Tab-separated table of C-alpha atoms and ligand atoms in Angstrom:
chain	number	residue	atom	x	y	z
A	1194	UNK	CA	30.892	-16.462	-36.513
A	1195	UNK	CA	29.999	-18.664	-33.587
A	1196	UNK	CA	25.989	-18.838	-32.745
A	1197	UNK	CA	25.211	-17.876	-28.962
A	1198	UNK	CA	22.005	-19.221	-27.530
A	1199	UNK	CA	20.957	-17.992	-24.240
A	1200	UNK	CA	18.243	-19.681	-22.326
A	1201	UNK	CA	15.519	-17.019	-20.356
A	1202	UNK	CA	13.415	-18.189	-17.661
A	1203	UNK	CA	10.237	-16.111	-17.639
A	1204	UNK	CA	8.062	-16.640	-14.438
A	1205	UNK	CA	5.754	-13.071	-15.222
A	1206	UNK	CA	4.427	-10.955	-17.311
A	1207	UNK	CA	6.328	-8.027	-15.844
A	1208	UNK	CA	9.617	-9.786	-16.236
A	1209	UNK	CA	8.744	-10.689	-19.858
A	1210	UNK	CA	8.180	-6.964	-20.584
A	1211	UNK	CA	11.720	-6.648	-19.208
A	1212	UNK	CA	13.359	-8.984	-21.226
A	1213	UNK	CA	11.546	-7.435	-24.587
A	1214	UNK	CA	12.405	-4.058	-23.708
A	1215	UNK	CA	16.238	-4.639	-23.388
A	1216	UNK	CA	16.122	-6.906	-25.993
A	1217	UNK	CA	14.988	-3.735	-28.207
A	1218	UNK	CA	11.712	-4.039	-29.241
A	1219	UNK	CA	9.417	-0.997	-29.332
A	1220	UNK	CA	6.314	-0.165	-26.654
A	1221	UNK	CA	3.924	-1.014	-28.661
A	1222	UNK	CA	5.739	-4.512	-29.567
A	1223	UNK	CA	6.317	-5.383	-25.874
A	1224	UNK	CA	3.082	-4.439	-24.818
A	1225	UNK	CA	1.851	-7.025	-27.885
A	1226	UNK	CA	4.312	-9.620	-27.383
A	1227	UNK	CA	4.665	-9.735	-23.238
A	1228	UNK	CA	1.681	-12.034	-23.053
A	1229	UNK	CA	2.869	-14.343	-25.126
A	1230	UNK	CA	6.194	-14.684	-23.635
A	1231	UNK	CA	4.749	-15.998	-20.245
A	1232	UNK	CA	3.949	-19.245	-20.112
A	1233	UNK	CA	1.790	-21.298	-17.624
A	1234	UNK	CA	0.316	-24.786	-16.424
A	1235	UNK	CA	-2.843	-24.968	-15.221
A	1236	UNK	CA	-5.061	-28.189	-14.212
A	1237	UNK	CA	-9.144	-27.082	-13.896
A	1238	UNK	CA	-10.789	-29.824	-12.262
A	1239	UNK	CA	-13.251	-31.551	-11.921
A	1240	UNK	CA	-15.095	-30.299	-14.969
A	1241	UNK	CA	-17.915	-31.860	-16.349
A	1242	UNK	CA	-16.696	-33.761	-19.820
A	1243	UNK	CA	-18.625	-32.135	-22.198
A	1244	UNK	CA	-17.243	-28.612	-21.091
A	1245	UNK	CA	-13.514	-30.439	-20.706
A	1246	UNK	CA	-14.088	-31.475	-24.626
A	1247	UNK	CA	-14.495	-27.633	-25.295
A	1248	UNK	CA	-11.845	-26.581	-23.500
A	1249	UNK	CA	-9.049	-28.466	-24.969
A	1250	UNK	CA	-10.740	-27.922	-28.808
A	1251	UNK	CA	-10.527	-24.237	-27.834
A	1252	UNK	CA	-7.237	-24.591	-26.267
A	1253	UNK	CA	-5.522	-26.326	-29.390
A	1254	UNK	CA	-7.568	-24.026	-31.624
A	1255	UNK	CA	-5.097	-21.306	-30.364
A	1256	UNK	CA	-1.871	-23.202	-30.533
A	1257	UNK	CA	-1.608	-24.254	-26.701
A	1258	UNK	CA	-1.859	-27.865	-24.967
A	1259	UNK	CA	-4.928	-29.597	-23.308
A	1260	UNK	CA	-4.732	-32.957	-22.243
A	1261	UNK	CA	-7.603	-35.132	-20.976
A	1262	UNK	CA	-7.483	-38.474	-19.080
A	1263	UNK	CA	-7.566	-41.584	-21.625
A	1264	UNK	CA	-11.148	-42.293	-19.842
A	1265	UNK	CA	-12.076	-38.928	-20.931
A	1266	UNK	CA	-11.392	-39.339	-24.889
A	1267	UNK	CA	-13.597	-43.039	-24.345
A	1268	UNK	CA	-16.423	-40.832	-22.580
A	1269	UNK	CA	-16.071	-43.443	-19.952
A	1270	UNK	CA	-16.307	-40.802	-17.229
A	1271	UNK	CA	-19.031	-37.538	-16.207
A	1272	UNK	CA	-16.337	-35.779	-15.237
A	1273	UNK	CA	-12.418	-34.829	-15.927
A	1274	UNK	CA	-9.514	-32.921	-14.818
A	1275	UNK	CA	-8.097	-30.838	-18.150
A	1276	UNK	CA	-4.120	-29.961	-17.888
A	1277	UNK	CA	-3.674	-26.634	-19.712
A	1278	UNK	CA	-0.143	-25.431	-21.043
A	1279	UNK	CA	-0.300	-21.806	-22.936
A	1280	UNK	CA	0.990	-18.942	-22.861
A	1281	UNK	CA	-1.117	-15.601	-21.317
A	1282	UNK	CA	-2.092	-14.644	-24.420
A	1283	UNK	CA	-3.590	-18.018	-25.652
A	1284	UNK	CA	-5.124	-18.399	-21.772
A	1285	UNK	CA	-6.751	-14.627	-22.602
A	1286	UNK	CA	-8.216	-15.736	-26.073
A	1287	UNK	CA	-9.420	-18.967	-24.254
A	1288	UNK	CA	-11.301	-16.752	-21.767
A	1289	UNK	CA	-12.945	-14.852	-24.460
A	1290	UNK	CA	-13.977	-17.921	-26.721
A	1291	UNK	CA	-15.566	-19.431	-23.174
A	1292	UNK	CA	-17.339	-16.445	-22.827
A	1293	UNK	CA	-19.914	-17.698	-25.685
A	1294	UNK	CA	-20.481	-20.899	-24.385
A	1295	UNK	CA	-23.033	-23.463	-22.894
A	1296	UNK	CA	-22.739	-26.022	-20.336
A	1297	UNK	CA	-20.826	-23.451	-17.537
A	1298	UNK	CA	-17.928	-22.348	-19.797
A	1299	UNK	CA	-18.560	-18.861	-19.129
A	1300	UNK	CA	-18.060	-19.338	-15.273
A	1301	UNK	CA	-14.707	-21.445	-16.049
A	1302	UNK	CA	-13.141	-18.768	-17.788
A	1303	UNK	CA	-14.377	-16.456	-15.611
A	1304	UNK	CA	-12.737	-18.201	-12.758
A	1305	UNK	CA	-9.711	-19.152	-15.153
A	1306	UNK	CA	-9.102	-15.598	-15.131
A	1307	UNK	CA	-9.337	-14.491	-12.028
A	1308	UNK	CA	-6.764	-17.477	-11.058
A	1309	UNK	CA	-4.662	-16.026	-13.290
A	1310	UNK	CA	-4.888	-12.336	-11.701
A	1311	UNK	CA	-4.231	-14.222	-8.186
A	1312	UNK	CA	-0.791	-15.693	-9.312
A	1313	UNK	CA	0.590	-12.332	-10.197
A	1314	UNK	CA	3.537	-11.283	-7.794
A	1315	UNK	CA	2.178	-8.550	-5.744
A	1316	UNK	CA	4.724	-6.041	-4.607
A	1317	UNK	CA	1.827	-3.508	-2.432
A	1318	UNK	CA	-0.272	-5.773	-0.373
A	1319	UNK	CA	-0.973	-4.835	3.381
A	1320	UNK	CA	-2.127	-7.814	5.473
A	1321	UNK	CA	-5.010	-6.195	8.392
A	1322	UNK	CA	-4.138	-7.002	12.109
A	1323	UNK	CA	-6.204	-4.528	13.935
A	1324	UNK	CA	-4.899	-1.556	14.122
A	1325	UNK	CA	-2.035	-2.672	12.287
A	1326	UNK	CA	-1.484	-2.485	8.147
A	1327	UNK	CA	1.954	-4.443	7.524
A	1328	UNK	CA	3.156	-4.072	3.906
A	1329	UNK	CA	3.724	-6.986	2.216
A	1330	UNK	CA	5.489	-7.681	-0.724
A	1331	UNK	CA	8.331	-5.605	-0.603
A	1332	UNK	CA	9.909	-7.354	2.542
A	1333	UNK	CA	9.201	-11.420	3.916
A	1334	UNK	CA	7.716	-10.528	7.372
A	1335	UNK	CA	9.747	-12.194	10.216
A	1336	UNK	CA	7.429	-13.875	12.967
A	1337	UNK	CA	9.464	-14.626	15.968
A	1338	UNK	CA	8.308	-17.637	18.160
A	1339	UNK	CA	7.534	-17.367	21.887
A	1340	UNK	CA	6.561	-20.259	23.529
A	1341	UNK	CA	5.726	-19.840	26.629
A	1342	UNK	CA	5.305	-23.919	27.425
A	1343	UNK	CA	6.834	-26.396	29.641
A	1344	UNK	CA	7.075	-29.102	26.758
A	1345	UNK	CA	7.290	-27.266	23.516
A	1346	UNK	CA	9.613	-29.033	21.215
A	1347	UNK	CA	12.281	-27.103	20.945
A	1348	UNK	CA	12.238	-24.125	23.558
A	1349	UNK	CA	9.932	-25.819	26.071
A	1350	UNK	CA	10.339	-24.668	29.360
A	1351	UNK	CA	12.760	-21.993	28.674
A	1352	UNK	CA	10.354	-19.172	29.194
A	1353	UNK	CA	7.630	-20.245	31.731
A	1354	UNK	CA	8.976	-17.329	33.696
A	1355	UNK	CA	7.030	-14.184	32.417
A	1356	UNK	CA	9.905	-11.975	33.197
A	1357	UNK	CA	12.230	-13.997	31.071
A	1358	UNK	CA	9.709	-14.740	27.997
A	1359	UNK	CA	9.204	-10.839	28.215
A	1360	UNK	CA	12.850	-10.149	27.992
A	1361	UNK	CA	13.009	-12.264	25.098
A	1362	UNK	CA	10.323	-11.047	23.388
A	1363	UNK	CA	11.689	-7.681	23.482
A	1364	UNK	CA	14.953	-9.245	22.078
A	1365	UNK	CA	13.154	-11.109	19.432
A	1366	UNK	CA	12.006	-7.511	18.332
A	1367	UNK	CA	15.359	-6.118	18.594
A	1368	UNK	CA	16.659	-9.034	16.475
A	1369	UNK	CA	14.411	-8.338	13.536
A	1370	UNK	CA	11.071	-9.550	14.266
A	1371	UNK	CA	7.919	-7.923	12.438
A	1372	UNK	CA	5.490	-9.503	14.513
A	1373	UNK	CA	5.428	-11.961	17.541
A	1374	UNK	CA	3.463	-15.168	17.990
A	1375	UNK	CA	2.941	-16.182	21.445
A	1376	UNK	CA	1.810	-20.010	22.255
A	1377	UNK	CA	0.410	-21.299	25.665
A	1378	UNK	CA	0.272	-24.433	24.431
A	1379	UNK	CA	2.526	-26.716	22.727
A	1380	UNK	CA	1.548	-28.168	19.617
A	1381	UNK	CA	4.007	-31.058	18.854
A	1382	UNK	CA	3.165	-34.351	18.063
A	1383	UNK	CA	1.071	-35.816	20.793
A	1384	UNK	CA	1.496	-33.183	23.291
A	1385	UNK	CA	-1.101	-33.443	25.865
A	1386	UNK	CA	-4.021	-30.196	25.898
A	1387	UNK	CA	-3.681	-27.348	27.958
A	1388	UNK	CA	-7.199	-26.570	30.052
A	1389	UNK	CA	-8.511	-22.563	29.021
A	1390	UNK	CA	-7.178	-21.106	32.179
A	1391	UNK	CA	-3.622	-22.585	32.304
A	1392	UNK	CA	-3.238	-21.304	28.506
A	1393	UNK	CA	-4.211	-18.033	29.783
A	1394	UNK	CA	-1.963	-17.899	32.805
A	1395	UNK	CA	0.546	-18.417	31.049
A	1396	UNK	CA	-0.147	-16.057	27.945
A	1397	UNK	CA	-1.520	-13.129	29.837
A	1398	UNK	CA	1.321	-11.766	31.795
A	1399	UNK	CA	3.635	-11.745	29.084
A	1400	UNK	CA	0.809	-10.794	26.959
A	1401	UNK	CA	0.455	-7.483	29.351
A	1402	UNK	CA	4.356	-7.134	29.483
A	1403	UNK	CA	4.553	-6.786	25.765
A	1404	UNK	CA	1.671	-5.012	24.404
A	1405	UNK	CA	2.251	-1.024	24.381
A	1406	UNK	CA	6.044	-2.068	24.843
A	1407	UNK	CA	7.211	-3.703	21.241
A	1408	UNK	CA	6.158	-1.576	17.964
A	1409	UNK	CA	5.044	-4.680	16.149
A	1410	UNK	CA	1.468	-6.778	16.157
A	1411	UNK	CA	1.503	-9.979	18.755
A	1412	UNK	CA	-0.270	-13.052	17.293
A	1413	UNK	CA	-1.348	-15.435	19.639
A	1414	UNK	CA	-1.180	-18.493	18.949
A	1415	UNK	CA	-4.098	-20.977	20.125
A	1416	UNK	CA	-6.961	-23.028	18.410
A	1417	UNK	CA	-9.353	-21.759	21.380
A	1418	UNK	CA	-11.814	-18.837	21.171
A	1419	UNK	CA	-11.938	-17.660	25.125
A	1420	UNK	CA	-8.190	-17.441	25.033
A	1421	UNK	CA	-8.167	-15.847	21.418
A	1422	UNK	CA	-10.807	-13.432	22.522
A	1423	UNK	CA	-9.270	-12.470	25.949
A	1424	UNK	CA	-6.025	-11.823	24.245
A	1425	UNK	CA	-7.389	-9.611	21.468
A	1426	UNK	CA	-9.125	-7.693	24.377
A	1427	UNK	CA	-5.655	-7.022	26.027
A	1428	UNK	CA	-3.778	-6.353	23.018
A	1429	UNK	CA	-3.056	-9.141	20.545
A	1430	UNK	CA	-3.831	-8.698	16.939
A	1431	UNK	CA	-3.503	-11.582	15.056
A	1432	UNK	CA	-4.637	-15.449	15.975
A	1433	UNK	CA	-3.045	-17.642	14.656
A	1434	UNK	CA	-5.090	-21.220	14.474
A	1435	UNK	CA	-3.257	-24.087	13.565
A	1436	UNK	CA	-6.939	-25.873	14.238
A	1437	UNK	CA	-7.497	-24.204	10.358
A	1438	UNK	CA	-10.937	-22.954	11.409
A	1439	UNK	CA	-12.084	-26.132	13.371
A	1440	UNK	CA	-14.059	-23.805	15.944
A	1441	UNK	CA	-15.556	-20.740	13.178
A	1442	UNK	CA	-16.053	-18.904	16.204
A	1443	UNK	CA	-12.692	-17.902	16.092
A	1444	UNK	CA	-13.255	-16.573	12.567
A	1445	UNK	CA	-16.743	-14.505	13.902
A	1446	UNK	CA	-14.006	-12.912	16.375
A	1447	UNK	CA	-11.338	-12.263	13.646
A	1448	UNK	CA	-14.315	-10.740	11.479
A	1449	UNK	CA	-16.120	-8.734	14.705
A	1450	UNK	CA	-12.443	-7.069	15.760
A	1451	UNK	CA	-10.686	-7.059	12.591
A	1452	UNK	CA	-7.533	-9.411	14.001
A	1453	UNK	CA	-5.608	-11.068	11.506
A	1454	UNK	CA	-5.714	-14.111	10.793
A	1455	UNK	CA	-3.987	-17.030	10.103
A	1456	UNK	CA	-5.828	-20.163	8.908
A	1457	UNK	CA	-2.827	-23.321	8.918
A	1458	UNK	CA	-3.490	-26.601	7.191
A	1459	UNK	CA	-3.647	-29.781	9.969
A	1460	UNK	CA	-4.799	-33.423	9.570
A	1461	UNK	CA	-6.042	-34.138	12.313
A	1462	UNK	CA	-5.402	-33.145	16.222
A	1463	UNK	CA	-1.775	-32.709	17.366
A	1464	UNK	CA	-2.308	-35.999	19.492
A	1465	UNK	CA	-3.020	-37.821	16.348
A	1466	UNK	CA	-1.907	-36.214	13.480
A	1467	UNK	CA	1.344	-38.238	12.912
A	1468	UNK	CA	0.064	-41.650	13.411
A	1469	UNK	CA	0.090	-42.551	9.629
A	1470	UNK	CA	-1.307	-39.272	7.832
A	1471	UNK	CA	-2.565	-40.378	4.332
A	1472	UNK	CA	-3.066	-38.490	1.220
A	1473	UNK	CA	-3.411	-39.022	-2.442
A	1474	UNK	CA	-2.051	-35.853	-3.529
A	1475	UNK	CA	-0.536	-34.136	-0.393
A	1476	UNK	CA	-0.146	-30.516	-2.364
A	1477	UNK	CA	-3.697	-30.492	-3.789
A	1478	UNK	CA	-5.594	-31.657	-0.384
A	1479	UNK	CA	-3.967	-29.386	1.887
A	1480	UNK	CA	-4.843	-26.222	-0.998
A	1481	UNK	CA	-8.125	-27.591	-1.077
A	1482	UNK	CA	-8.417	-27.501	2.775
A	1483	UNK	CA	-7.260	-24.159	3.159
A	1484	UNK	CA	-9.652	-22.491	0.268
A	1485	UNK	CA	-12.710	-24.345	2.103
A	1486	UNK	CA	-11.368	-22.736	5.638
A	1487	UNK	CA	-11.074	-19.198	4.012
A	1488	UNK	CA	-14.071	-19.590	2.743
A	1489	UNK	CA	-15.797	-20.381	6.024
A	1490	UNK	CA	-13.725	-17.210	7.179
A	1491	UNK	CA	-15.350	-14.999	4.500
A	1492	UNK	CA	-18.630	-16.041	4.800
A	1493	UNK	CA	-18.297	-15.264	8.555
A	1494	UNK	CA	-17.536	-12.027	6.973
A	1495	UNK	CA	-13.657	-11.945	7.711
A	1496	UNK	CA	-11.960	-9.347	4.797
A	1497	UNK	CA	-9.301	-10.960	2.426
A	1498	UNK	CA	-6.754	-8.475	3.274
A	1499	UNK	CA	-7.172	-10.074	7.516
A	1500	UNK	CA	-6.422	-13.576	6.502
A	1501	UNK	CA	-3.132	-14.935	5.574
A	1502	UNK	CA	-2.758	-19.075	4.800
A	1503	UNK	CA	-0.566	-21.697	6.130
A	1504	UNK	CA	0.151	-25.157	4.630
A	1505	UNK	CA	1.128	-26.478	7.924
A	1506	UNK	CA	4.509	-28.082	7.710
A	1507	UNK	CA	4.912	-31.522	10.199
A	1508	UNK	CA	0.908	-31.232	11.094
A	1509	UNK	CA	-0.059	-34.068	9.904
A	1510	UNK	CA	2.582	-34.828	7.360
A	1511	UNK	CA	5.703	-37.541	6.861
A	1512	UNK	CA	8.739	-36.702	5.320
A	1513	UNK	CA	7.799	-36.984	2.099
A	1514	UNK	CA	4.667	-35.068	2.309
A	1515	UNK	CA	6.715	-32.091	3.891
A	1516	UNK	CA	9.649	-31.933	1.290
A	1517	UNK	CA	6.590	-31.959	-1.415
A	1518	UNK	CA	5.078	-29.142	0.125
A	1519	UNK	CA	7.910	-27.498	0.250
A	1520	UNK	CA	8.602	-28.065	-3.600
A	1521	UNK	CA	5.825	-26.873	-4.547
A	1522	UNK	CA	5.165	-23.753	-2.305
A	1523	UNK	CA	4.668	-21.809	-5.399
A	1524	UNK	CA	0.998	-23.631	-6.031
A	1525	UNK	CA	-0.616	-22.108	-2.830
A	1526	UNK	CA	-0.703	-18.663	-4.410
A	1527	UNK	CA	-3.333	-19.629	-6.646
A	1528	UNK	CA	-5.545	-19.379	-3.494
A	1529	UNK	CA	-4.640	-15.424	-3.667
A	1530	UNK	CA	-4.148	-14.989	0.131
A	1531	UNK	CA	-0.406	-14.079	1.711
A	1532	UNK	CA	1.769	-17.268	2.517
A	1533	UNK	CA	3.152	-17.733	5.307
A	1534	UNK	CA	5.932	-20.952	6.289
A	1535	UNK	CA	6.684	-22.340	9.854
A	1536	UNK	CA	9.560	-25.062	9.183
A	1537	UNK	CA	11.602	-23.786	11.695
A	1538	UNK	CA	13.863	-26.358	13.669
A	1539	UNK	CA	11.056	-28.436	12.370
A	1540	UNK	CA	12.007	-32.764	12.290
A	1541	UNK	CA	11.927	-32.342	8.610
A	1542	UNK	CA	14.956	-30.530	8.623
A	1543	UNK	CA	16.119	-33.146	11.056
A	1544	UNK	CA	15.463	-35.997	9.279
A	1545	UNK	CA	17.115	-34.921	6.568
A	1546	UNK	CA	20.224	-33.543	7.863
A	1547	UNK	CA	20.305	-35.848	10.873
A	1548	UNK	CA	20.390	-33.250	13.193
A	1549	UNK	CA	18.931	-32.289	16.767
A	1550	UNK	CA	16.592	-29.521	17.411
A	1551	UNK	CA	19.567	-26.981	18.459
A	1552	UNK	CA	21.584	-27.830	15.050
A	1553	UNK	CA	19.021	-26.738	12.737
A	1554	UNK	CA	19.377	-23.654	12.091
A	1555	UNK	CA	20.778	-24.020	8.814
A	1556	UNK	CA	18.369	-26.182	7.433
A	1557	UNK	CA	16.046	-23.832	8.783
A	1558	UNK	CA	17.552	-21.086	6.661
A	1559	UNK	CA	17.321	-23.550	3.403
A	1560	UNK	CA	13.292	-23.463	3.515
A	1561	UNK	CA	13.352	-19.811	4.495
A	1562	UNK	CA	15.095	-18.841	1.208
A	1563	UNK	CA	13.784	-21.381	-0.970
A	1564	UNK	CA	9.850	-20.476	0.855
A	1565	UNK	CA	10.747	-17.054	-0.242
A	1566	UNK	CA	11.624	-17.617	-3.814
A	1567	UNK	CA	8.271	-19.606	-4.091
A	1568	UNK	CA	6.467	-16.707	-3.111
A	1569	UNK	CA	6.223	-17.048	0.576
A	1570	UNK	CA	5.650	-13.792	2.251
A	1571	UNK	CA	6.282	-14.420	5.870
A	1572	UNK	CA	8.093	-16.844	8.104
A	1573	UNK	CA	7.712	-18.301	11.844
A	1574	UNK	CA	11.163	-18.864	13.116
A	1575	UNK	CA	13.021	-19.205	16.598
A	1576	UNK	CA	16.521	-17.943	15.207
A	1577	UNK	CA	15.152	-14.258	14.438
A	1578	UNK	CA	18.298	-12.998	13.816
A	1579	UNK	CA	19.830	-15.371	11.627
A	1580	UNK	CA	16.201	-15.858	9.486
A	1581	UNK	CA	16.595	-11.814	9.287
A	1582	UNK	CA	19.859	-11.736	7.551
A	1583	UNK	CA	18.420	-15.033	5.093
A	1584	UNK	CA	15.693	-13.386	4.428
A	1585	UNK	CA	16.761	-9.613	3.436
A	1586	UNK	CA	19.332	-11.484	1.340
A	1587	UNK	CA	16.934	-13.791	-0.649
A	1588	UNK	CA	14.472	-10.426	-0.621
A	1589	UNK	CA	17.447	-8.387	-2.583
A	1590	UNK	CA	17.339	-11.406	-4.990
A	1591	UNK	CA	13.769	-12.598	-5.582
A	1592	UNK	CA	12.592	-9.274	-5.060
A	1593	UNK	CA	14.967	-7.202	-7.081
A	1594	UNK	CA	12.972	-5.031	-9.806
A	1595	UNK	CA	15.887	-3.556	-12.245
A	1596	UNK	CA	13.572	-0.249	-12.887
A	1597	UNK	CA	13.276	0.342	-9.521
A	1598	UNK	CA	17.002	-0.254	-9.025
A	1599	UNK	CA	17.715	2.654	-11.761
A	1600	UNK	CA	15.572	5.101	-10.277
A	1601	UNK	CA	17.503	5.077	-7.012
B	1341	HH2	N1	4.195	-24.525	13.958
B	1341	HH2	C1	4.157	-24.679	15.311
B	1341	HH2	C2	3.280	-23.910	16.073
B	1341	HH2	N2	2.483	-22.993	15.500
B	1341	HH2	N3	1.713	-21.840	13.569
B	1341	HH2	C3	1.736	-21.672	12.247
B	1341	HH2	N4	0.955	-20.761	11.669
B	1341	HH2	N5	2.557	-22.420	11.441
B	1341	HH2	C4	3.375	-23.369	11.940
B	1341	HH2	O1	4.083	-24.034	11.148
B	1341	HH2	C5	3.379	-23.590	13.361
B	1341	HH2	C6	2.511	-22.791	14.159
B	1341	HH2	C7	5.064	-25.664	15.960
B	1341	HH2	O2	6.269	-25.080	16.322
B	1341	HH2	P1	6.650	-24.511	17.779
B	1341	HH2	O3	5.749	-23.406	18.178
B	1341	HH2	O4	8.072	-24.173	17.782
B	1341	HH2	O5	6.479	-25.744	18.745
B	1341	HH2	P2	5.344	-26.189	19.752
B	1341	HH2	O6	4.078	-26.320	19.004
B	1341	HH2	O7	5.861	-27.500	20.291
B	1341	HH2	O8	5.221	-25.149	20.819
């Protein structure tokens, strides 16, 4: 008799429970047994080096991994970053062993915890725009582009005429779109700043043209209050800020009228942010960013459920700082907020297939699957249509629940 040895890749509890229950174990074993089936990574830092020592004796007391710096184990240093490897169950008895201890432990595993509760998928999530709830989890969210700029990178000039960006806008609905972002102002490397009132003639009439017309929220898409403000008063619900909360004013307004919001990672100003962007670790920088900006967005009193994060792709970034990002999507979600990716037609994809703007539609369809697999729950794109048809396929994939299958 030949031996068959299948190999199962676990990223949840839920699917764990899945794998025990058709594998034939009993409730009560797979309720047992689930948590030990998941495994996970996890790097706390910086922790002060007594508390680190605890961690990893408590760790290893249950069977999992800690490892320290080499500094650490010479007590050269006041403070470490401790790499964790367990599985949910030894993370849970970790928790509870913290909870008797000095020197801060009890906050760690506190907030060990609750990092833990933020990674979970999350299948019935509403992001707040307004008057708006849109469900999340269930669907990625398409957010069509509409830039209505002379010089944006890769449909500058094409609808300066309100008439014409209207038409499209309608179109972009018709082609799939969830919500619509609408830009006055390009943001491309080194593009030169729009004054408030030319951002606002241009937004404004198609702003008017579209509200009351399309069924789905308009996000506008500017790092300036006035013109944030004066397009929530005439119908937006959503500002988008690729400025990542450089003016909290623009938070106050999200928090005072209950717009979404979406707070985007950027080093730096558009004018400047690709002269030689520099980072040490590009993935944990730009999370660390974006938790201090949605922090200054809840202490201005903005609700979790309003704010959805950004890690910027090209703002600020080379091409080896984007591809990272993108291969490691899956980190951001231990900031708990919705994800959502703008790579579309972006240089990335250009520099790496060699490609102008207009050919890059398939590398734009690349990040939008792969964004959604790493837990990415809505995309900016141009090609609405085609990033539709990607993304209900890679939905039906990442998304697929077997139980819920059965019941239909
Ligand atoms: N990218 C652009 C503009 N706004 N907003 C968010 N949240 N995320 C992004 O990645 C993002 C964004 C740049 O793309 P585009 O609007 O097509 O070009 P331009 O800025 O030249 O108008």
């Amino acid at each position: 008799m030949g031996l068959r040895i299948k190999v199962h890749s676990i990223s949840d509890e839920a699917q764990a429970a899945r794998l025990l229950a058709q594998h034939g174990c009993d409730r009560v074993g797979v309720e047992m047994m689930a948590p030990k089936f998941c495994h996970l990574v996890l790097e706390l830092a910086p922790v002060p080096l007594r508390a680190a020592l605890i961690i990893k004796q408590e760790m290893l007391s249950l069977g999992g991994e800690a490892a320290l710096p080499r500094k650490a184990a010479a007590l050269a240093i006041e403070e470490a970053g401790v790499l964790l490897a367990g599985t949910l169950k030894q993370y849970q008895g970790l928790v509870q062993k913290l909870q008797i201890q000095p020197f801060g432990l009890k906050e760690i595993g506190a907030e060990i915890s609750a990092a833990i509760e933020r990674i979970k998928p999350k299948r019935d999530r509403v992001w707040r725009c307004g008057q708006y709830r849109l469900p999340l989890g269930r669907k990625t969210l398409i957010m069509g582009i509409l830039n209505i700029t002379p010089d944006s990178f890769s449909d500058g000039g094409a609808y300066l005429d309100p008439a014409a960006a209207i038409e499209r806008g309608k179109e972009l609905v018709a082609q799939g779109a969830d919500i619509l972002d609408i830009g006055g102002e390009s943001t491309r490397p080194g593009a030169p700043p729009v004054s408030v009132e030319e951002e606002l003639a241009r937004l404004l009439p198609v702003l008017d043209g579209l509200a009351g017309e399309v069924a789905v929220p308009i996000s506008v898409d500017t790092t300036k209050y006035a013109v944030a403000k004066e397009c929530l008063a005439r119908g937006a619900a959503i500002i988008n800020d690729v400025s990542g909360l450089r003016d909290p004013r623009l938070a106050e307004l999200a928090a005072e009228t209950g717009a979404g919001l979406v707070v985007m990672h950027i080093k730096g100003t558009p004018q400047t942010m690709q002269i030689n962007p520099v980072y040490t670790n590009v993935v944990g920088e730009v999370i660390a960013s974006l938790r201090r900006s949605c922090q200054l967005a809840e202490e201005k009193r903005v609700l979790p459920e309003q704010i959805v994060i950004d890690p910027g792709i090209g703002f600020g970034k080379t091409r080896s700082h984007n591809l990272e990002l993108l291969q490691r999507l899956q980190e951001f979600r231990v900031l708990g907020y919705p994800i959502l990716l703008g790579t579309s037609r972006k240089s990335v994809i250009g520099q790496v297939l060699d490609l102008p703007v207009n050919e890059r539609v398939e590398g734009t369809a690349a990040t939008v699957a792969l964004g959604i697999q790493a837990g990415v729950d809505i995309v900016r794109v141009h090609d609405v249509r085609q990033m539709a048809r990607v993304a209900k396929m890679a939905d039906a994939i990442v998304r697929f629940d077997p139980d819920e299958e059965a019941e239909n």
